[in-house]
């Protein structure tokens, strides 16, 4: 089993920055791949960024150049550094994990955190 707990959300003005954290525990192999998703009210869940155990990353086009995913395996923590935030980034952000990276599609990942709210005002 894997447990994931997000933190770091909040309210920020457009153009601002936030760093999200996801503290992970449990089976290490089962969280080899880690991701950030987000879901805004009335919208489908969107994969934001993914990182494997070697540090290889990929991003949704909507956040490329603005968001950076990273992980500190010694601290069992996943991060999402968000810069140049705009109101369209407002959503509940959740981290997810799985043993293998299979793209930014939510259905492939079985371990999820509860989420942390990010609100960007104009």
Short mmCIF file of N, CA and C in Angstrom, two decimals:
data_model
loop_
_atom_site.label_atom_id
_atom_site.label_comp_id
_atom_site.label_asym_id
_atom_site.label_seq_id
_atom_site.Cartn_x
_atom_site.Cartn_y
_atom_site.Cartn_z
N UNK A 1 0.84 -1.20 0.00
CA UNK A 1 0.00 0.00 0.00
C UNK A 1 0.87 1.25 0.00
N UNK A 2 0.31 2.31 -0.53
CA UNK A 2 0.99 3.59 -0.61
C UNK A 2 0.05 4.66 -0.05
N UNK A 3 0.61 5.55 0.75
CA UNK A 3 -0.15 6.68 1.26
C UNK A 3 0.47 7.97 0.73
N UNK A 4 -0.38 8.88 0.30
CA UNK A 4 0.07 10.14 -0.27
C UNK A 4 -0.67 11.30 0.40
N UNK A 5 0.08 12.30 0.83
CA UNK A 5 -0.53 13.45 1.51
C UNK A 5 0.04 14.73 0.91
N UNK A 6 -0.84 15.51 0.29
CA UNK A 6 -0.41 16.75 -0.35
C UNK A 6 -0.47 17.93 0.63
N UNK A 7 0.34 18.93 0.33
CA UNK A 7 0.32 20.19 1.08
C UNK A 7 0.86 21.29 0.19
N UNK A 8 0.67 22.53 0.63
CA UNK A 8 1.26 23.65 -0.07
C UNK A 8 0.30 24.46 -0.92
N UNK A 9 -0.94 24.02 -1.02
CA UNK A 9 -1.90 24.79 -1.79
C UNK A 9 -2.26 26.09 -1.09
N UNK A 10 -2.99 26.93 -1.80
CA UNK A 10 -3.41 28.19 -1.22
C UNK A 10 -3.91 29.13 -2.29
N UNK A 11 -4.05 30.38 -1.91
CA UNK A 11 -4.52 31.41 -2.82
C UNK A 11 -3.36 32.32 -3.21
N UNK A 12 -3.30 32.66 -4.48
CA UNK A 12 -2.22 33.49 -4.99
C UNK A 12 -2.76 34.34 -6.13
N UNK A 13 -2.14 35.47 -6.34
CA UNK A 13 -2.54 36.33 -7.45
C UNK A 13 -1.88 35.86 -8.74
N UNK A 14 -2.51 36.21 -9.85
CA UNK A 14 -1.96 35.86 -11.15
C UNK A 14 -0.52 36.35 -11.26
N UNK A 15 0.32 35.50 -11.83
CA UNK A 15 1.73 35.82 -11.94
C UNK A 15 2.56 35.29 -10.79
N UNK A 16 1.90 34.83 -9.76
CA UNK A 16 2.59 34.35 -8.58
C UNK A 16 3.06 32.91 -8.70
N UNK A 17 3.62 32.41 -7.61
CA UNK A 17 4.19 31.05 -7.58
C UNK A 17 3.73 30.32 -6.33
N UNK A 18 3.71 29.00 -6.44
CA UNK A 18 3.44 28.13 -5.30
C UNK A 18 4.25 26.87 -5.49
N UNK A 19 4.59 26.23 -4.37
CA UNK A 19 5.21 24.92 -4.45
C UNK A 19 4.36 23.93 -3.67
N UNK A 20 3.91 22.90 -4.36
CA UNK A 20 3.16 21.83 -3.74
C UNK A 20 4.10 20.71 -3.34
N UNK A 21 3.74 20.03 -2.26
CA UNK A 21 4.49 18.87 -1.81
C UNK A 21 3.55 17.69 -1.65
N UNK A 22 4.08 16.50 -1.83
CA UNK A 22 3.31 15.27 -1.63
C UNK A 22 4.21 14.31 -0.85
N UNK A 23 3.86 14.09 0.41
CA UNK A 23 4.61 13.17 1.24
C UNK A 23 4.12 11.76 0.99
N UNK A 24 5.04 10.87 0.68
CA UNK A 24 4.68 9.50 0.32
C UNK A 24 5.21 8.52 1.35
N UNK A 25 4.46 7.46 1.55
CA UNK A 25 4.91 6.39 2.42
C UNK A 25 4.35 5.08 1.88
N UNK A 26 4.93 3.98 2.36
CA UNK A 26 4.48 2.68 1.90
C UNK A 26 5.45 2.09 0.89
N UNK A 27 4.98 1.08 0.20
CA UNK A 27 5.80 0.31 -0.72
C UNK A 27 6.53 1.18 -1.74
N UNK A 28 7.85 1.10 -1.75
CA UNK A 28 8.65 1.97 -2.61
C UNK A 28 8.44 1.65 -4.09
N UNK A 29 8.42 0.36 -4.43
CA UNK A 29 8.26 -0.02 -5.84
C UNK A 29 6.93 0.49 -6.39
N UNK A 30 5.90 0.42 -5.57
CA UNK A 30 4.56 0.83 -6.03
C UNK A 30 4.45 2.32 -6.29
N UNK A 31 5.41 3.09 -5.89
CA UNK A 31 5.41 4.54 -6.16
C UNK A 31 6.64 4.94 -6.96
N UNK A 32 7.11 4.04 -7.80
CA UNK A 32 8.24 4.36 -8.67
C UNK A 32 7.90 5.52 -9.60
N UNK A 33 6.69 5.54 -10.09
CA UNK A 33 6.21 6.62 -10.95
C UNK A 33 5.29 7.52 -10.13
N UNK A 34 5.50 8.81 -10.22
CA UNK A 34 4.67 9.74 -9.46
C UNK A 34 4.23 10.89 -10.35
N UNK A 35 3.05 11.37 -10.08
CA UNK A 35 2.43 12.36 -10.96
C UNK A 35 1.66 13.41 -10.15
N UNK A 36 1.37 14.50 -10.82
CA UNK A 36 0.43 15.50 -10.34
C UNK A 36 -0.73 15.59 -11.34
N UNK A 37 -1.93 15.58 -10.79
CA UNK A 37 -3.14 15.82 -11.57
C UNK A 37 -3.84 17.04 -10.99
N UNK A 38 -4.77 17.58 -11.76
CA UNK A 38 -5.60 18.65 -11.24
C UNK A 38 -6.99 18.52 -11.82
N UNK A 39 -7.95 19.03 -11.06
CA UNK A 39 -9.33 19.02 -11.52
C UNK A 39 -10.01 20.30 -11.07
N UNK A 40 -10.50 21.05 -12.05
CA UNK A 40 -11.25 22.26 -11.78
C UNK A 40 -12.74 21.92 -11.77
N UNK A 41 -13.54 22.71 -11.08
CA UNK A 41 -14.99 22.46 -11.03
C UNK A 41 -15.59 22.38 -12.43
N UNK A 42 -16.34 21.32 -12.69
CA UNK A 42 -17.00 21.17 -13.97
C UNK A 42 -16.11 20.69 -15.09
N UNK A 43 -14.86 20.39 -14.78
CA UNK A 43 -13.92 19.94 -15.82
C UNK A 43 -13.39 18.55 -15.49
N UNK A 44 -12.89 17.89 -16.52
CA UNK A 44 -12.29 16.57 -16.31
C UNK A 44 -10.94 16.71 -15.64
N UNK A 45 -10.56 15.63 -14.95
CA UNK A 45 -9.23 15.61 -14.32
C UNK A 45 -8.16 15.63 -15.41
N UNK A 46 -7.14 16.43 -15.17
CA UNK A 46 -6.08 16.63 -16.16
C UNK A 46 -4.73 16.23 -15.56
N UNK A 47 -3.99 15.42 -16.29
CA UNK A 47 -2.64 15.11 -15.88
C UNK A 47 -1.75 16.30 -16.11
N UNK A 48 -0.98 16.69 -15.12
CA UNK A 48 -0.16 17.90 -15.19
C UNK A 48 1.31 17.57 -15.44
N UNK A 49 1.85 16.65 -14.67
CA UNK A 49 3.28 16.34 -14.77
C UNK A 49 3.53 14.95 -14.22
N UNK A 50 4.60 14.34 -14.74
CA UNK A 50 4.95 12.97 -14.36
C UNK A 50 6.46 12.86 -14.22
N UNK A 51 6.89 12.01 -13.27
CA UNK A 51 8.32 11.79 -13.07
C UNK A 51 8.54 10.33 -12.70
N UNK A 52 9.53 9.70 -13.33
CA UNK A 52 9.82 8.32 -12.97
C UNK A 52 10.94 8.28 -11.93
N UNK A 53 11.36 7.08 -11.59
CA UNK A 53 12.33 6.93 -10.52
C UNK A 53 13.73 7.38 -10.92
N UNK A 54 13.94 7.60 -12.22
CA UNK A 54 15.23 8.07 -12.71
C UNK A 54 15.25 9.59 -12.90
N UNK A 55 14.10 10.22 -12.65
CA UNK A 55 14.03 11.66 -12.80
C UNK A 55 13.58 12.14 -14.16
N UNK A 56 13.19 11.21 -15.03
CA UNK A 56 12.66 11.60 -16.33
C UNK A 56 11.27 12.21 -16.14
N UNK A 57 11.05 13.34 -16.79
CA UNK A 57 9.80 14.08 -16.58
C UNK A 57 9.06 14.33 -17.89
N UNK A 58 7.79 14.61 -17.75
CA UNK A 58 6.98 15.04 -18.89
C UNK A 58 5.86 15.92 -18.35
N UNK A 59 5.37 16.82 -19.19
CA UNK A 59 4.38 17.79 -18.74
C UNK A 59 3.23 17.93 -19.74
N UNK A 60 2.09 18.32 -19.23
CA UNK A 60 1.00 18.73 -20.10
C UNK A 60 1.40 20.02 -20.81
N UNK A 61 0.94 20.17 -22.04
CA UNK A 61 1.30 21.37 -22.81
C UNK A 61 0.89 22.65 -22.08
N UNK A 62 -0.19 22.57 -21.34
CA UNK A 62 -0.73 23.77 -20.67
C UNK A 62 0.19 24.31 -19.57
N UNK A 63 1.14 23.49 -19.11
CA UNK A 63 2.00 23.94 -18.00
C UNK A 63 3.48 23.94 -18.36
N UNK A 64 3.83 23.48 -19.55
CA UNK A 64 5.24 23.42 -19.94
C UNK A 64 5.89 24.79 -19.86
N UNK A 65 7.07 24.81 -19.26
CA UNK A 65 7.79 26.06 -19.12
C UNK A 65 7.40 26.85 -17.88
N UNK A 66 6.32 26.45 -17.20
CA UNK A 66 5.88 27.16 -16.00
C UNK A 66 5.94 26.28 -14.75
N UNK A 67 5.69 24.99 -14.91
CA UNK A 67 5.67 24.07 -13.77
C UNK A 67 6.90 23.15 -13.85
N UNK A 68 7.40 22.76 -12.69
CA UNK A 68 8.50 21.82 -12.62
C UNK A 68 8.19 20.76 -11.58
N UNK A 69 8.21 19.49 -12.00
CA UNK A 69 8.01 18.38 -11.08
C UNK A 69 9.38 17.86 -10.66
N UNK A 70 9.49 17.48 -9.39
CA UNK A 70 10.74 16.91 -8.90
C UNK A 70 10.42 15.98 -7.74
N UNK A 71 11.38 15.18 -7.38
CA UNK A 71 11.18 14.26 -6.26
C UNK A 71 12.47 14.14 -5.47
N UNK A 72 12.32 13.96 -4.18
CA UNK A 72 13.45 13.72 -3.29
C UNK A 72 13.20 12.36 -2.67
N UNK A 73 13.80 11.33 -3.22
CA UNK A 73 13.53 9.97 -2.74
C UNK A 73 14.02 9.76 -1.31
N UNK A 74 15.05 10.48 -0.91
CA UNK A 74 15.54 10.35 0.47
C UNK A 74 14.50 10.88 1.47
N UNK A 75 13.73 11.87 1.02
CA UNK A 75 12.69 12.45 1.89
C UNK A 75 11.30 11.90 1.56
N UNK A 76 11.23 11.00 0.59
CA UNK A 76 9.95 10.43 0.18
C UNK A 76 8.93 11.51 -0.15
N UNK A 77 9.38 12.50 -0.89
CA UNK A 77 8.51 13.64 -1.18
C UNK A 77 8.56 14.01 -2.65
N UNK A 78 7.40 14.29 -3.19
CA UNK A 78 7.22 14.76 -4.55
C UNK A 78 6.89 16.24 -4.49
N UNK A 79 7.39 17.00 -5.45
CA UNK A 79 7.14 18.44 -5.47
C UNK A 79 6.57 18.88 -6.82
N UNK A 80 5.87 20.00 -6.79
CA UNK A 80 5.45 20.66 -8.01
C UNK A 80 5.66 22.16 -7.81
N UNK A 81 6.68 22.69 -8.46
CA UNK A 81 6.94 24.12 -8.41
C UNK A 81 6.14 24.78 -9.54
N UNK A 82 5.27 25.70 -9.17
CA UNK A 82 4.40 26.35 -10.13
C UNK A 82 4.72 27.84 -10.18
N UNK A 83 5.00 28.33 -11.37
CA UNK A 83 5.30 29.74 -11.55
C UNK A 83 4.37 30.33 -12.61
N UNK A 84 4.37 31.65 -12.71
CA UNK A 84 3.53 32.35 -13.69
C UNK A 84 2.10 31.83 -13.67
N UNK A 85 1.56 31.67 -12.49
CA UNK A 85 0.22 31.12 -12.35
C UNK A 85 -0.82 32.07 -12.93
N UNK A 86 -1.86 31.49 -13.50
CA UNK A 86 -2.97 32.27 -14.02
C UNK A 86 -4.28 31.65 -13.53
N UNK A 87 -5.39 32.37 -13.65
CA UNK A 87 -6.66 31.86 -13.11
C UNK A 87 -7.06 30.49 -13.66
N UNK A 88 -6.61 30.16 -14.87
CA UNK A 88 -6.93 28.85 -15.45
C UNK A 88 -6.23 27.71 -14.71
N UNK A 89 -5.28 28.02 -13.87
CA UNK A 89 -4.59 27.00 -13.08
C UNK A 89 -5.36 26.67 -11.79
N UNK A 90 -6.42 27.39 -11.51
CA UNK A 90 -7.22 27.12 -10.33
C UNK A 90 -7.84 25.74 -10.39
N UNK A 91 -7.57 24.92 -9.37
CA UNK A 91 -8.04 23.53 -9.37
C UNK A 91 -7.64 22.87 -8.06
N UNK A 92 -8.19 21.68 -7.86
CA UNK A 92 -7.71 20.80 -6.80
C UNK A 92 -6.57 19.99 -7.39
N UNK A 93 -5.41 20.05 -6.77
CA UNK A 93 -4.23 19.35 -7.25
C UNK A 93 -4.01 18.11 -6.39
N UNK A 94 -3.84 16.97 -7.06
CA UNK A 94 -3.64 15.71 -6.36
C UNK A 94 -2.40 15.02 -6.88
N UNK A 95 -1.70 14.34 -6.00
CA UNK A 95 -0.60 13.51 -6.47
C UNK A 95 -1.08 12.06 -6.58
N UNK A 96 -0.43 11.33 -7.44
CA UNK A 96 -0.77 9.94 -7.69
C UNK A 96 0.52 9.16 -7.88
N UNK A 97 0.41 7.84 -7.75
CA UNK A 97 1.60 7.00 -7.87
C UNK A 97 1.24 5.64 -8.43
N UNK A 98 2.25 5.00 -9.00
CA UNK A 98 2.08 3.65 -9.51
C UNK A 98 3.44 3.04 -9.75
N UNK A 99 3.48 1.75 -9.97
CA UNK A 99 4.77 1.09 -10.18
C UNK A 99 5.41 1.39 -11.53
N UNK A 100 4.59 1.74 -12.52
CA UNK A 100 5.12 2.02 -13.85
C UNK A 100 4.49 3.28 -14.41
N UNK A 101 5.30 4.04 -15.12
CA UNK A 101 4.78 5.25 -15.76
C UNK A 101 4.07 4.87 -17.06
N UNK A 102 2.83 5.32 -17.17
CA UNK A 102 2.03 5.04 -18.36
C UNK A 102 1.35 6.31 -18.84
N UNK A 103 2.11 7.39 -18.85
CA UNK A 103 1.57 8.63 -19.36
C UNK A 103 0.73 9.36 -18.34
N UNK A 104 0.12 10.43 -18.78
CA UNK A 104 -0.65 11.31 -17.91
C UNK A 104 -2.13 10.93 -17.89
N UNK A 105 -2.40 9.65 -17.88
CA UNK A 105 -3.79 9.18 -17.87
C UNK A 105 -4.12 8.60 -16.50
N UNK A 106 -5.12 9.17 -15.88
CA UNK A 106 -5.42 8.85 -14.49
C UNK A 106 -5.77 7.39 -14.25
N UNK A 107 -6.37 6.73 -15.25
CA UNK A 107 -6.89 5.38 -15.02
C UNK A 107 -5.79 4.37 -14.76
N UNK A 108 -4.54 4.70 -15.04
CA UNK A 108 -3.45 3.74 -14.84
C UNK A 108 -2.86 3.78 -13.43
N UNK A 109 -3.30 4.69 -12.60
CA UNK A 109 -2.66 4.87 -11.30
C UNK A 109 -3.67 4.61 -10.18
N UNK A 110 -3.25 3.81 -9.22
CA UNK A 110 -4.20 3.36 -8.21
C UNK A 110 -4.05 4.07 -6.87
N UNK A 111 -2.94 4.76 -6.67
CA UNK A 111 -2.71 5.42 -5.39
C UNK A 111 -2.86 6.92 -5.56
N UNK A 112 -3.70 7.50 -4.71
CA UNK A 112 -4.04 8.92 -4.83
C UNK A 112 -4.05 9.58 -3.46
N UNK A 113 -3.65 10.84 -3.46
CA UNK A 113 -3.82 11.64 -2.26
C UNK A 113 -5.18 12.33 -2.26
N UNK A 114 -5.45 13.07 -1.18
CA UNK A 114 -6.75 13.74 -1.03
C UNK A 114 -6.81 15.05 -1.79
N UNK A 115 -5.67 15.63 -2.09
CA UNK A 115 -5.64 16.85 -2.86
C UNK A 115 -5.40 18.09 -2.03
N UNK A 116 -4.94 19.14 -2.70
CA UNK A 116 -4.74 20.44 -2.08
C UNK A 116 -5.23 21.50 -3.07
N UNK A 117 -5.99 22.46 -2.58
CA UNK A 117 -6.63 23.45 -3.45
C UNK A 117 -5.67 24.58 -3.80
N UNK A 118 -5.65 24.90 -5.08
CA UNK A 118 -4.90 26.06 -5.56
C UNK A 118 -5.89 27.02 -6.22
N UNK A 119 -5.89 28.25 -5.76
CA UNK A 119 -6.79 29.28 -6.30
C UNK A 119 -5.96 30.47 -6.75
N UNK A 120 -6.11 30.83 -8.02
CA UNK A 120 -5.37 31.94 -8.59
C UNK A 120 -6.35 33.04 -8.97
N UNK A 121 -6.16 34.21 -8.42
CA UNK A 121 -7.05 35.33 -8.69
C UNK A 121 -6.40 36.31 -9.67
N UNK A 122 -7.25 36.94 -10.47
CA UNK A 122 -6.73 37.88 -11.48
C UNK A 122 -6.58 39.28 -10.92
#
